[in-house]
mmCIF file of C-alpha atoms in Angstrom:
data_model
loop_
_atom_site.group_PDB
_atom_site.id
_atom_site.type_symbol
_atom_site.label_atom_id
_atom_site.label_comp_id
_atom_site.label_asym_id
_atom_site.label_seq_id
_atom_site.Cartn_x
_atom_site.Cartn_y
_atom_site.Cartn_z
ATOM 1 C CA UNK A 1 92.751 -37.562 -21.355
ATOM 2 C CA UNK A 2 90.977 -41.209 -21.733
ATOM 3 C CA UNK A 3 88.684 -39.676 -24.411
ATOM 4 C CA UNK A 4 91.776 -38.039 -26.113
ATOM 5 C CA UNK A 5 93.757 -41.047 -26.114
ATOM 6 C CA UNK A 6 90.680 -43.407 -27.747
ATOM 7 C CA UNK A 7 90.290 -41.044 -30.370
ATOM 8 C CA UNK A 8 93.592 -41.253 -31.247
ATOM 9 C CA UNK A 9 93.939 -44.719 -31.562
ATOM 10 C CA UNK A 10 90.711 -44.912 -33.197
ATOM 11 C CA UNK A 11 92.645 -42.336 -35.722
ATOM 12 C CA UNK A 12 95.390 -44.171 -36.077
ATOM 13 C CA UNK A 13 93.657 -47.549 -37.112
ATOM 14 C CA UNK A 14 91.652 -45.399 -39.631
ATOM 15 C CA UNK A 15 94.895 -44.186 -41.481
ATOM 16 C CA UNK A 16 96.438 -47.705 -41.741
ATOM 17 C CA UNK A 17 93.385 -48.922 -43.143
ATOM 18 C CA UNK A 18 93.628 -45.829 -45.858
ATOM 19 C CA UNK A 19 96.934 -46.741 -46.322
ATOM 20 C CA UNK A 20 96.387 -50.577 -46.831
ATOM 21 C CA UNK A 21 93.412 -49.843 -49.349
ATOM 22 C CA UNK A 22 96.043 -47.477 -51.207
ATOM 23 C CA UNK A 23 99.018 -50.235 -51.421
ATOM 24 C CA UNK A 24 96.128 -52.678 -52.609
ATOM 25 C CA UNK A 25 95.044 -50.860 -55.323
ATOM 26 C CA UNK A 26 98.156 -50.125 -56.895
ATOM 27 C CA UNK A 27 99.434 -53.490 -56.430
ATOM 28 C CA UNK A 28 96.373 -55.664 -57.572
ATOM 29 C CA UNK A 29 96.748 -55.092 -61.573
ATOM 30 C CA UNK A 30 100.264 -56.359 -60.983
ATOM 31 C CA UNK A 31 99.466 -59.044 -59.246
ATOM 32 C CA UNK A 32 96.518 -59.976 -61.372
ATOM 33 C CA UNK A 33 98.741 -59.846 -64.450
ATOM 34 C CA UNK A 34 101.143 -62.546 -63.092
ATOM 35 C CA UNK A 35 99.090 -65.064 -61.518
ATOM 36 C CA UNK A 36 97.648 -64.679 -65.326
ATOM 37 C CA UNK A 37 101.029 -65.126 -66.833
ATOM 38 C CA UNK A 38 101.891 -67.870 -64.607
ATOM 39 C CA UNK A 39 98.285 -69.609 -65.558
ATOM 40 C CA UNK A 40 99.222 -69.342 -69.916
ATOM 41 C CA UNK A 41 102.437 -70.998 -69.175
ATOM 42 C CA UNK A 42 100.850 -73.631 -66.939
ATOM 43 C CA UNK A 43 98.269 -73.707 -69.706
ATOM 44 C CA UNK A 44 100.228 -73.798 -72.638
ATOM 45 C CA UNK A 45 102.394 -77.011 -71.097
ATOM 46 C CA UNK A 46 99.197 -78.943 -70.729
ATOM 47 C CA UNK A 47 98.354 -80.035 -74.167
ATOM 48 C CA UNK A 48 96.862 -83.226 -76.252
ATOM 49 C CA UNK A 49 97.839 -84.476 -79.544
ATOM 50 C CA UNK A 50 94.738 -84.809 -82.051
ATOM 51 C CA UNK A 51 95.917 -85.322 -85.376
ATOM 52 C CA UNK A 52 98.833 -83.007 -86.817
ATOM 53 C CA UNK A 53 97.646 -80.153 -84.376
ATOM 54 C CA UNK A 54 97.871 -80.218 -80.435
ATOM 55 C CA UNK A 55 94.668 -79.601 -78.442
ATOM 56 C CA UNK A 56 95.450 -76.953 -75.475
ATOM 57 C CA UNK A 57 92.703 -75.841 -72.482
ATOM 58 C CA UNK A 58 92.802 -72.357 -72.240
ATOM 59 C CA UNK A 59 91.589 -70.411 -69.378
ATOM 60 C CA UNK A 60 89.539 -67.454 -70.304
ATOM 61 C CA UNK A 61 88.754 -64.479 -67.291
ATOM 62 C CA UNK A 62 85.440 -63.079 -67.795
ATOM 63 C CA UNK A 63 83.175 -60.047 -66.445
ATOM 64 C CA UNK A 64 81.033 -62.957 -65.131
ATOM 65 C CA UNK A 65 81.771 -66.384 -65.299
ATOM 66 C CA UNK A 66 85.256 -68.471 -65.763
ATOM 67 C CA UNK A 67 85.005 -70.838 -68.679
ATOM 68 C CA UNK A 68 86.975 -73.125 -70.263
ATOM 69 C CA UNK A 69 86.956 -73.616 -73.429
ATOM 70 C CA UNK A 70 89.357 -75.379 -76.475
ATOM 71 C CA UNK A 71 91.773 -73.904 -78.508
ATOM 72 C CA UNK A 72 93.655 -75.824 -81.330
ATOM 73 C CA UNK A 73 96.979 -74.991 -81.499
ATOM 74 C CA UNK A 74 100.037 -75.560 -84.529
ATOM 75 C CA UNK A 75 103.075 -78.060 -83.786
ATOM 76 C CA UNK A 76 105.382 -74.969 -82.840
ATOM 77 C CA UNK A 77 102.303 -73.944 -80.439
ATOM 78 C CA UNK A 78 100.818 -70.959 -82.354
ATOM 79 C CA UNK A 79 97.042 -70.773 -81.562
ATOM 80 C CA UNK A 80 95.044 -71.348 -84.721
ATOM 81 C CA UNK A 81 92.473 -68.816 -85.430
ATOM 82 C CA UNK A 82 91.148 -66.542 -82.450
ATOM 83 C CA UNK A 83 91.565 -68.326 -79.581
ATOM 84 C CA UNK A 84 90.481 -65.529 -77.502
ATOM 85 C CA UNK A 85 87.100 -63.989 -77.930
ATOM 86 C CA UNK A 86 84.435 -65.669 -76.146
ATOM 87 C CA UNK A 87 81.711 -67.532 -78.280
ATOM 88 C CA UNK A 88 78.570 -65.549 -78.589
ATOM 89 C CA UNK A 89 75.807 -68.049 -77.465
ATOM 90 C CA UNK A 90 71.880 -66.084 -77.945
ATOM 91 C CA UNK A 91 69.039 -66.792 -79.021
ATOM 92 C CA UNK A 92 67.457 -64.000 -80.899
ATOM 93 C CA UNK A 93 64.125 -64.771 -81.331
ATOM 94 C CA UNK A 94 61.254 -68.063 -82.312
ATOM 95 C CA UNK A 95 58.305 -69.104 -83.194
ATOM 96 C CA UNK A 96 56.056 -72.283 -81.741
ATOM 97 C CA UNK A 97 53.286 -73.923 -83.210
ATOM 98 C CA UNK A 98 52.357 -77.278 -81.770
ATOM 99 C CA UNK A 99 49.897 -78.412 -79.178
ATOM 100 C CA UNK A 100 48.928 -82.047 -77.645
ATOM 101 C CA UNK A 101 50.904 -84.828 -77.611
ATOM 102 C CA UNK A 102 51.837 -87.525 -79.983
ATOM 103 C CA UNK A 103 49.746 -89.177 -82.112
ATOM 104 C CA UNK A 104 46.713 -86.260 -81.510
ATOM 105 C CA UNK A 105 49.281 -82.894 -82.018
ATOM 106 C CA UNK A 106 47.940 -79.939 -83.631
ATOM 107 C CA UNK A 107 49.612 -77.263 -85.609
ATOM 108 C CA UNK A 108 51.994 -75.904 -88.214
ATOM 109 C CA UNK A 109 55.332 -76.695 -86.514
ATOM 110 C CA UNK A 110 54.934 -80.342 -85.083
ATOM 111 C CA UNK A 111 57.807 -82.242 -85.233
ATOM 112 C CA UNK A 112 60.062 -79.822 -86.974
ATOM 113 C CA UNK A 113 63.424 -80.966 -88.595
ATOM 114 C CA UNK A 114 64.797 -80.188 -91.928
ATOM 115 C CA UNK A 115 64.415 -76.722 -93.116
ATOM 116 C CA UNK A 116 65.890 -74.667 -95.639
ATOM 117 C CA UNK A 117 66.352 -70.816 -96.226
ATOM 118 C CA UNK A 118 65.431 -69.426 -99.182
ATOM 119 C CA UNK A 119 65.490 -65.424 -99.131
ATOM 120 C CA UNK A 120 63.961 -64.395 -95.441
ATOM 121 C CA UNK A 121 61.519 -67.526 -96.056
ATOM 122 C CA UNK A 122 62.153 -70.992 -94.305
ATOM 123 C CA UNK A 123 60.961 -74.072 -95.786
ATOM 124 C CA UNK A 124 59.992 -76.014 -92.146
ATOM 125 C CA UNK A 125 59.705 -79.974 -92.031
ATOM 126 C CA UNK A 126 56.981 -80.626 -90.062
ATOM 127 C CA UNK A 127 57.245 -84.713 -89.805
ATOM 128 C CA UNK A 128 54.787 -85.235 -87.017
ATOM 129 C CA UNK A 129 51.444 -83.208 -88.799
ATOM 130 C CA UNK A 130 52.797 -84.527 -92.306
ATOM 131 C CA UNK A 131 53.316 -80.590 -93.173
ATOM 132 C CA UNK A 132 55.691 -77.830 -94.969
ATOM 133 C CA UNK A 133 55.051 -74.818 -93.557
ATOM 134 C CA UNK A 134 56.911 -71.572 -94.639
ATOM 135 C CA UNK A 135 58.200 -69.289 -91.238
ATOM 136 C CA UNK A 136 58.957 -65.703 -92.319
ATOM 137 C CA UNK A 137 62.529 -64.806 -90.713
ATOM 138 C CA UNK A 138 62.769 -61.226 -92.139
ATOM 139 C CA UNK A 139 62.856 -60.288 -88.486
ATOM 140 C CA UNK A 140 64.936 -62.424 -86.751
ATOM 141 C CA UNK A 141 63.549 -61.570 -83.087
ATOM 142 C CA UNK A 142 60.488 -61.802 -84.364
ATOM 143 C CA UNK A 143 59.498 -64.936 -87.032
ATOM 144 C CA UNK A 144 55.865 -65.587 -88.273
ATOM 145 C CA UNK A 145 54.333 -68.378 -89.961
ATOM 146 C CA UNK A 146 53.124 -67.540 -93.332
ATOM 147 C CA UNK A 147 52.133 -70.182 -94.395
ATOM 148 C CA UNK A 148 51.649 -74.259 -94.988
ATOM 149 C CA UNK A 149 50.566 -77.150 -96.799
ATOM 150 C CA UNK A 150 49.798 -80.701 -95.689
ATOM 151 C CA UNK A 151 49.122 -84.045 -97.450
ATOM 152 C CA UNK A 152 48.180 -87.072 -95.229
ATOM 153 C CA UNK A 153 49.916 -89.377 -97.929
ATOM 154 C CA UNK A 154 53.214 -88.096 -100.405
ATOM 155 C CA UNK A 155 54.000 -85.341 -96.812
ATOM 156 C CA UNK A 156 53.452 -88.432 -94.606
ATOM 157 C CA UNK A 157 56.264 -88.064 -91.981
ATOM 158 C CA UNK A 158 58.298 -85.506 -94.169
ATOM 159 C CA UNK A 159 61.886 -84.952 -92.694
ATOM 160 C CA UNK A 160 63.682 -83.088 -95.066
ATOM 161 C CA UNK A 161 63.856 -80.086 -97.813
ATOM 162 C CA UNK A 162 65.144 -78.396 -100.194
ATOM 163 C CA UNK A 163 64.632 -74.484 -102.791
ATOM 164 C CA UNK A 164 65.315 -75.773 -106.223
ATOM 165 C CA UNK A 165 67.357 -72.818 -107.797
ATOM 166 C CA UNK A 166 64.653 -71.170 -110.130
ATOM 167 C CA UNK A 167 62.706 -70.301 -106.849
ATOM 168 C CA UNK A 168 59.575 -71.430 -107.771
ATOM 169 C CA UNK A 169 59.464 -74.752 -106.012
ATOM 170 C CA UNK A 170 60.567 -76.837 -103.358
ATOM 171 C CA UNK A 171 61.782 -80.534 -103.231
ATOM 172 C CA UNK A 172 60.782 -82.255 -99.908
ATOM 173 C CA UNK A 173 61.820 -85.961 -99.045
ATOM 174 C CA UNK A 174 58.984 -88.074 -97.001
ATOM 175 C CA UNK A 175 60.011 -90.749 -95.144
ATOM 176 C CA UNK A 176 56.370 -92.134 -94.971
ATOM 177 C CA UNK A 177 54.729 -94.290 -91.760
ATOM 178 C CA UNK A 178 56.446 -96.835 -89.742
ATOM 179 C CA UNK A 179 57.120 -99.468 -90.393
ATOM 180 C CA UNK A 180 56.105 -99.399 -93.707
ATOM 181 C CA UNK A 181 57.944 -96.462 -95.088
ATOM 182 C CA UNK A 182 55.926 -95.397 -97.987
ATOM 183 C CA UNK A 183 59.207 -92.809 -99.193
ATOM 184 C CA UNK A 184 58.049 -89.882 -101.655
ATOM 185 C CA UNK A 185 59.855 -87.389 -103.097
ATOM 186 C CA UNK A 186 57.915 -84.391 -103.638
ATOM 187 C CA UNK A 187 57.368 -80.836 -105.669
ATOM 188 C CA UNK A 188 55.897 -77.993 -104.483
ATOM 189 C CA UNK A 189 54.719 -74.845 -106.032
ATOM 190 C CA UNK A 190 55.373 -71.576 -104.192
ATOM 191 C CA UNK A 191 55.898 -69.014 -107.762
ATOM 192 C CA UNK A 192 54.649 -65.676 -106.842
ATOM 193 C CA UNK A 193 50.890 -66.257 -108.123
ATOM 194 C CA UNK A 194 50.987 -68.797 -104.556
ATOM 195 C CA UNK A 195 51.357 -65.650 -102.554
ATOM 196 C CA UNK A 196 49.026 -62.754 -100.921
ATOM 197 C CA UNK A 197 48.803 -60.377 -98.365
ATOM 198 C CA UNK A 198 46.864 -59.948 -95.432
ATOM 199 C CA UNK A 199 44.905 -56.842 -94.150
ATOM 200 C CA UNK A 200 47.990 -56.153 -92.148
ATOM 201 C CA UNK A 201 50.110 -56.403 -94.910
ATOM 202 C CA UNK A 202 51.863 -59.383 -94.586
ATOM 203 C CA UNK A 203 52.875 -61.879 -97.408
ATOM 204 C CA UNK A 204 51.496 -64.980 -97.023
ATOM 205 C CA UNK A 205 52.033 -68.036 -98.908
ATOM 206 C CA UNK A 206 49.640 -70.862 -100.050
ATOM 207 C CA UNK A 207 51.966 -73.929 -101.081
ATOM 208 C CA UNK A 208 50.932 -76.647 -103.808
ATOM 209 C CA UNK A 209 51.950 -80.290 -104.319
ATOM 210 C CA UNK A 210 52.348 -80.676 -108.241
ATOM 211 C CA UNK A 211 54.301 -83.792 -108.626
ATOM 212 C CA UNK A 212 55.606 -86.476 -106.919
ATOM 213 C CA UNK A 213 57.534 -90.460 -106.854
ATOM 214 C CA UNK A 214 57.270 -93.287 -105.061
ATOM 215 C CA UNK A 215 59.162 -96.354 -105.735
ATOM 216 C CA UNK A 216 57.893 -98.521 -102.019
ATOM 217 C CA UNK A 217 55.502 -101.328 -101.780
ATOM 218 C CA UNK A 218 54.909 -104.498 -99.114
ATOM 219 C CA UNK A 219 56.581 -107.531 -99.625
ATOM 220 C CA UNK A 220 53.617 -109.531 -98.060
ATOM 221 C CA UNK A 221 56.034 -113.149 -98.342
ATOM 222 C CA UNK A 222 58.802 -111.497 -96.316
ATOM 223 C CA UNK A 223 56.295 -108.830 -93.977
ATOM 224 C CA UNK A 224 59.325 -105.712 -95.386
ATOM 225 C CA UNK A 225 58.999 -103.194 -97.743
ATOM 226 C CA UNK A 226 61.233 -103.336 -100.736
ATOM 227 C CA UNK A 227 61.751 -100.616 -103.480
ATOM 228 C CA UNK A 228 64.169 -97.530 -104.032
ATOM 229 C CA UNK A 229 62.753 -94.984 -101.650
ATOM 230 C CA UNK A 230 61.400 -96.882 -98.545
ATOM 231 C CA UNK A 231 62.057 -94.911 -95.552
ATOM 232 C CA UNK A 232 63.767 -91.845 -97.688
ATOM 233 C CA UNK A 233 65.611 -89.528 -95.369
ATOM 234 C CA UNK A 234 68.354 -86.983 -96.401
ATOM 235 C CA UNK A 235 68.133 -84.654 -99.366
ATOM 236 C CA UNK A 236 70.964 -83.000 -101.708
ATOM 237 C CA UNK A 237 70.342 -80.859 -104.895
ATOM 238 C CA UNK A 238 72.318 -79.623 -107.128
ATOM 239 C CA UNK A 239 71.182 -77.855 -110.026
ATOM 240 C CA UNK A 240 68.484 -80.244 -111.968
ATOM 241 C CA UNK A 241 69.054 -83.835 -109.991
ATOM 242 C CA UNK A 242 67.967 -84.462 -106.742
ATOM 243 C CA UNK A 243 70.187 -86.692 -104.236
ATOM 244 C CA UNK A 244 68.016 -89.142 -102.378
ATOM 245 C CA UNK A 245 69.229 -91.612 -99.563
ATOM 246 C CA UNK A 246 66.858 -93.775 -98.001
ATOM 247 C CA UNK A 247 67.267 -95.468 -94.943
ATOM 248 C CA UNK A 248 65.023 -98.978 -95.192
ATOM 249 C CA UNK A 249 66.315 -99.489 -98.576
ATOM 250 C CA UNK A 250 69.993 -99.110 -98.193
ATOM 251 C CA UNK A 251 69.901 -96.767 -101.618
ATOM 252 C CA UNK A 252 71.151 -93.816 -102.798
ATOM 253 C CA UNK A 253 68.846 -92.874 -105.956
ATOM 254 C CA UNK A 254 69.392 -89.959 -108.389
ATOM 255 C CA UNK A 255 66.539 -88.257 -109.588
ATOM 256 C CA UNK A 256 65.667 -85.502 -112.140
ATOM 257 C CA UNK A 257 63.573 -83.120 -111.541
ATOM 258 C CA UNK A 258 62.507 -80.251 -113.692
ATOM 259 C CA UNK A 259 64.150 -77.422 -114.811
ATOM 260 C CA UNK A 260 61.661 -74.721 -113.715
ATOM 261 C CA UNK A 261 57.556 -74.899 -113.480
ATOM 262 C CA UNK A 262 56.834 -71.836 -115.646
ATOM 263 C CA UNK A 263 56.973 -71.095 -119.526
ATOM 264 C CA UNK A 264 60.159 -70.357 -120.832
ATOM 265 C CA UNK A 265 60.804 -66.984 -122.645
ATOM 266 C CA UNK A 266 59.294 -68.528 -125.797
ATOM 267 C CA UNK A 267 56.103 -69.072 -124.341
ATOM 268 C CA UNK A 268 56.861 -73.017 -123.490
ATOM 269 C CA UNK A 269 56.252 -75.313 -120.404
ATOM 270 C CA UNK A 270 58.450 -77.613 -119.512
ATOM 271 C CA UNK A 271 58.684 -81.323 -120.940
ATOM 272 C CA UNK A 272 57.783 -82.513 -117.633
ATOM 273 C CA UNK A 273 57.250 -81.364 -114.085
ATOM 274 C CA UNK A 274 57.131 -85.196 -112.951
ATOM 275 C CA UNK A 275 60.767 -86.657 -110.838
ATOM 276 C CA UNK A 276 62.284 -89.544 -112.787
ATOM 277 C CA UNK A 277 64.908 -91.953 -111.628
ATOM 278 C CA UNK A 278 67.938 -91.451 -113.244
ATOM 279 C CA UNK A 279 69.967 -94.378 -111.201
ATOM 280 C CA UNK A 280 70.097 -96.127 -108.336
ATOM 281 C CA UNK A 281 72.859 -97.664 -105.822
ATOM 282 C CA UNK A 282 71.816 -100.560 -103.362
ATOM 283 C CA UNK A 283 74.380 -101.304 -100.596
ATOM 284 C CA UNK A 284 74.544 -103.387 -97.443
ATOM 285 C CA UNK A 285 77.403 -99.698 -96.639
ATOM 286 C CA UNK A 286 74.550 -97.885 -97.093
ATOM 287 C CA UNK A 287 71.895 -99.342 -94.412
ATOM 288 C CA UNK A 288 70.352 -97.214 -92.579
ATOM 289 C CA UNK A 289 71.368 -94.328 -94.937
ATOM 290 C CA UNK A 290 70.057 -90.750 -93.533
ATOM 291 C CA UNK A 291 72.192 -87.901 -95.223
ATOM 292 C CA UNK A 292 73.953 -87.332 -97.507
ATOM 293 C CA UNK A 293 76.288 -84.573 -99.458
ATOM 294 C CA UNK A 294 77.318 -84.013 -102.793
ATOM 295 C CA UNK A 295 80.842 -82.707 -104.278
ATOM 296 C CA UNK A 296 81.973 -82.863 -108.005
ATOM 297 C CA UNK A 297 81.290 -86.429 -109.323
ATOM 298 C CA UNK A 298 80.819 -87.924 -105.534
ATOM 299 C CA UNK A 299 78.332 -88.192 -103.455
ATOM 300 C CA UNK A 300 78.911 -88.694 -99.759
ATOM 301 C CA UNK A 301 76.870 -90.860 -97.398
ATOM 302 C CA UNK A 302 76.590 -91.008 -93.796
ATOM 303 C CA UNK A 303 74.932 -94.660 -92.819
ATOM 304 C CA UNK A 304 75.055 -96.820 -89.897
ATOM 305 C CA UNK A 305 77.208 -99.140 -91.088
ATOM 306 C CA UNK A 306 79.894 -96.799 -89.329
ATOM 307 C CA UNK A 307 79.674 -94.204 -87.399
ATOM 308 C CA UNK A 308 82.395 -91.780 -87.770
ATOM 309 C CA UNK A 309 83.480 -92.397 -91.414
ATOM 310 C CA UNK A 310 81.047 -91.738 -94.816
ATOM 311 C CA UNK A 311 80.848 -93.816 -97.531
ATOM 312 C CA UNK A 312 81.814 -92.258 -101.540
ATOM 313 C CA UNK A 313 79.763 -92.902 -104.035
ATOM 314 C CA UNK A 314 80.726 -92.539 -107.494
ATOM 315 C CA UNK A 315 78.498 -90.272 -109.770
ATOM 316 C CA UNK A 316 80.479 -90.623 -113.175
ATOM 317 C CA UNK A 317 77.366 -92.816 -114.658
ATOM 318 C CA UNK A 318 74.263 -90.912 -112.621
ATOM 319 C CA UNK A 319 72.733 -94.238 -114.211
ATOM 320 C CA UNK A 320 74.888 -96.733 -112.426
ATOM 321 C CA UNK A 321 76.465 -95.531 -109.272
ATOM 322 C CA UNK A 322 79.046 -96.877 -107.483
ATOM 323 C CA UNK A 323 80.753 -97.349 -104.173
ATOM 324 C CA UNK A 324 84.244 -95.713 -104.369
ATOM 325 C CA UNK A 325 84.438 -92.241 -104.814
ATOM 326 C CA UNK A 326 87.393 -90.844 -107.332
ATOM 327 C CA UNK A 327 89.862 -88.622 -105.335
ATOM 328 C CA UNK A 328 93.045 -86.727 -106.436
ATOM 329 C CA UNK A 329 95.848 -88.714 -105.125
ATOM 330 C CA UNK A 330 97.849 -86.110 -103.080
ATOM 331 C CA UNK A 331 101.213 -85.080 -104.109
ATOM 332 C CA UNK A 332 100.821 -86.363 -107.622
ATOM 333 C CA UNK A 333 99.178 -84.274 -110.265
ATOM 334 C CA UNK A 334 96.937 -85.771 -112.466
ATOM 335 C CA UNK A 335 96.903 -89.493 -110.488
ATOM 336 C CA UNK A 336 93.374 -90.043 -108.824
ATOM 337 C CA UNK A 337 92.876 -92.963 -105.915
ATOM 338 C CA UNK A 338 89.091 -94.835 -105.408
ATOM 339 C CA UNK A 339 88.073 -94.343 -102.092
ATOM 340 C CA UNK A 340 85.007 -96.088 -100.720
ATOM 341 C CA UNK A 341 85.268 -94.695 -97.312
ATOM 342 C CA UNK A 342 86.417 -91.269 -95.502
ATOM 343 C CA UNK A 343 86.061 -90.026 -91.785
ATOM 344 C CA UNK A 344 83.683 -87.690 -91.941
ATOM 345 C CA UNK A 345 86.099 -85.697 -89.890
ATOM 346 C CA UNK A 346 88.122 -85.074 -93.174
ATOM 347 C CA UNK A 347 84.738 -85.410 -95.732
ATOM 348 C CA UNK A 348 83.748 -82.615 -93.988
ATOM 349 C CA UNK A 349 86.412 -80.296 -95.403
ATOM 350 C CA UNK A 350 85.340 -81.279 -98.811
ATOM 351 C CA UNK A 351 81.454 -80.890 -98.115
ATOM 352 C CA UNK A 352 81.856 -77.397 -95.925
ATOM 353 C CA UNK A 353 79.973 -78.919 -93.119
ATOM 354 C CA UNK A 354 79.698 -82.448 -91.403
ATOM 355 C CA UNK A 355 76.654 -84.764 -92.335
ATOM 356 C CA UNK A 356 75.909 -85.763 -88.712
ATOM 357 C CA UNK A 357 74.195 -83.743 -86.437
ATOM 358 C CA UNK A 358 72.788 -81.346 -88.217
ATOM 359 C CA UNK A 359 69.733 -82.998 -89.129
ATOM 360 C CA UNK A 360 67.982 -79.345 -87.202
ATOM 361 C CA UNK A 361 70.156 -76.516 -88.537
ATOM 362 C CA UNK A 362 68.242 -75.021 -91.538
ATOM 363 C CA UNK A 363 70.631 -75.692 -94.983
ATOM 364 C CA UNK A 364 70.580 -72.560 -97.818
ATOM 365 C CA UNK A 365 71.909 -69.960 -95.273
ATOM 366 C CA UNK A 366 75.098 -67.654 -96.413
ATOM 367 C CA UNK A 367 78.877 -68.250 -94.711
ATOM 368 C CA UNK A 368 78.866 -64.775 -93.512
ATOM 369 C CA UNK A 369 75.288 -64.944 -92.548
ATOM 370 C CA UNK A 370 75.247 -63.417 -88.780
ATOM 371 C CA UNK A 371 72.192 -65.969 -88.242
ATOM 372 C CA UNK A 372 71.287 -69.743 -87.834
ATOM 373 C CA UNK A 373 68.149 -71.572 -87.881
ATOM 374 C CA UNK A 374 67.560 -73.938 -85.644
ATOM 375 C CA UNK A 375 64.458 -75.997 -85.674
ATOM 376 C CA UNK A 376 63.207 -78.362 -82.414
ATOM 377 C CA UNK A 377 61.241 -81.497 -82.908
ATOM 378 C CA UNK A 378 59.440 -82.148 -79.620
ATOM 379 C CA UNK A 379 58.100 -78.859 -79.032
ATOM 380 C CA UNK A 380 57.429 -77.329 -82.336
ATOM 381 C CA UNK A 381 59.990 -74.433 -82.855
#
């Protein structure tokens, strides 16, 4: 009868569990679904104004992790754009090529900052090995160097570059030594008759300096350099002229360069394959100058002289810049105001990307492209 009654209880206790486990699972979506509720209205009253939109914290449940992230939100508190899916963060794939330490590195990838895409070929800065070197990103999981070029002198501490659009060379920007600064501003060859394949079947590519300008010498008096293109640093293009700010000369200078490197359909080379000065701005706005953008007639400069606005240069007279870039005056057509300043917050809407802090994020790729191309400096990636 002892034994009877234990299993019994023993039973009993089983069934309520069952029971319990039962009532739990048909009650936990419920419950989930209005402590989330309660969580988007507690959310959605806990909001910042920024500007004409309101700044709301969102709490996002995931399969693995909370997170919190931002979500910028309209004055009748409308989310704008998805405010729900979870940012993708992975890194597909890279290549390294750098060994030692500063000054005595070795390879093709030392110091890497400015690149640029040009079909599945990027154009690497190498500053600390004074090197271009060309990384083949037709797999993405899986990039290859395929190629470089280095000069001790015109690619001395090259930081940034740029495909002209013909395709058949690229315009780099050298910064040159510290302190001195020796700038150049420099062509390179990469036309078809540049590349080969290996016995694996690779294309490989064999870069050539052609041309080059300086404009950088020592004032011994004084112990500081002095020309247009000491310490040159950020690179625009746009069709034939080449945007150049420099950062120990306080300058913006516009430069032509050629049109292409090859005969034309008649059978004729180009008047020149040589960059020439077009014009030149010197500013005390523009110290410390390091990128810049162009739009239309104005050219947009990010300096030290502040650090959250840009300054506009005009480009009306490539031969005689100008601070105070010429902007439509809003709400009256026709009427244009002379700005010489913006925050870079609003530039940025004009230019399609900000001008700080981006310095490592490869320029020439696509919108839509599902892809960026980072480069790191200390490590040679």
């Amino acid at each position: 009868p002892e034994r009877a009654r234990g299993e019994g209880a023993f039973g009993g206790m089983r069934a309520a569990r069952v029971i319990a486990l039962v009532l739990a699972l048909i009650l936990a979506p419920r419950v989930e679904d209005e402590s989330r509720m309660n969580a988007s209205h507690l959310d959605a009253s806990v909001h910042h104004r920024w500007g004409g939109t309101k700044l709301a914290r969102a709490l996002h449940d995931g399969n693995d992790t909370d997170h919190t992230v931002g979500v910028t939100v309209d004055e009748n508190g409308n989310p704008i754009g998805d405010a729900v899916t979870q940012p993708a963060r992975s890194m597909v794939g890279f290549v390294q090529d750098c060994s030692g330490f500063p000054p005595t590195q070795s390879g093709t990838l030392c110091g890497a900052r400015g690149a640029y895409l040009h079909d599945h070929y990027l154009y690497v800065a190498a500053t600390q090995v004074d090197t271009i070197s060309v990384v083949d990103v037709y797999r993405p999981d899986m990039p290859t160097v395929a190629g470089s070029v280095t000069h001790p002198k015109v690619l001395k501490g090259v930081v940034a570059t740029w495909m002209h659009r013909s395709g058949e060379y690229v315009v780099a920007v050298a910064r040159g030594r510290r302190p001195e600064g020796f700038g150049h501003v420099v062509l390179l060859d990469v036309r078809w008759d540049h590349w080969y394949t290996d016995d694996a079947g690779r294309y490989l590519v064999k870069p050539q300096v052609v041309s080059n300008l300086t404009n950088c010498s020592t004032d011994v008096t004084r112990g500081l350099s002095v020309g247009r293109l000491c310490g040159s640093r950020g690179l625009a293009v746009v069709d034939e002229t080449a945007y150049v700010v420099s950062e120990m000369s306080n300058s913006l200078s516009i430069i032509n360069i050629p049109r292409r490197l090859s005969r034309d359909f008649m059978g004729f080379l180009p008047p020149t394959i040589e960059p020439e000065f077009v014009g030149t701005l010197v500013d005390n706005r523009l110290e410390g100058a390091y990128a810049v953008g162009v739009n239309g007639m104005n050219a947009y400069v990010a300096s030290r002289w502040c650090k959250t606005c840009v300054v506009l240069v005009s480009l009306e007279d490539p031969s005689n810049p100008v601070v105070g870039g010429k902007l439509p005056r809003p709400g009256v057509l026709g009427q244009f105001d002379i700005v010489e300043s913006q925050e870079e917050s609003i530039a940025r809407l004009t230019l399609g990307s900000p001008l700080r802090g981006v310095e490592f994020v490869a320029k020439g790729v696509e919108e839509d492209s599902a892809f960026a191309f980072v480069t790191t400096e200390f490590d040679g990636r």
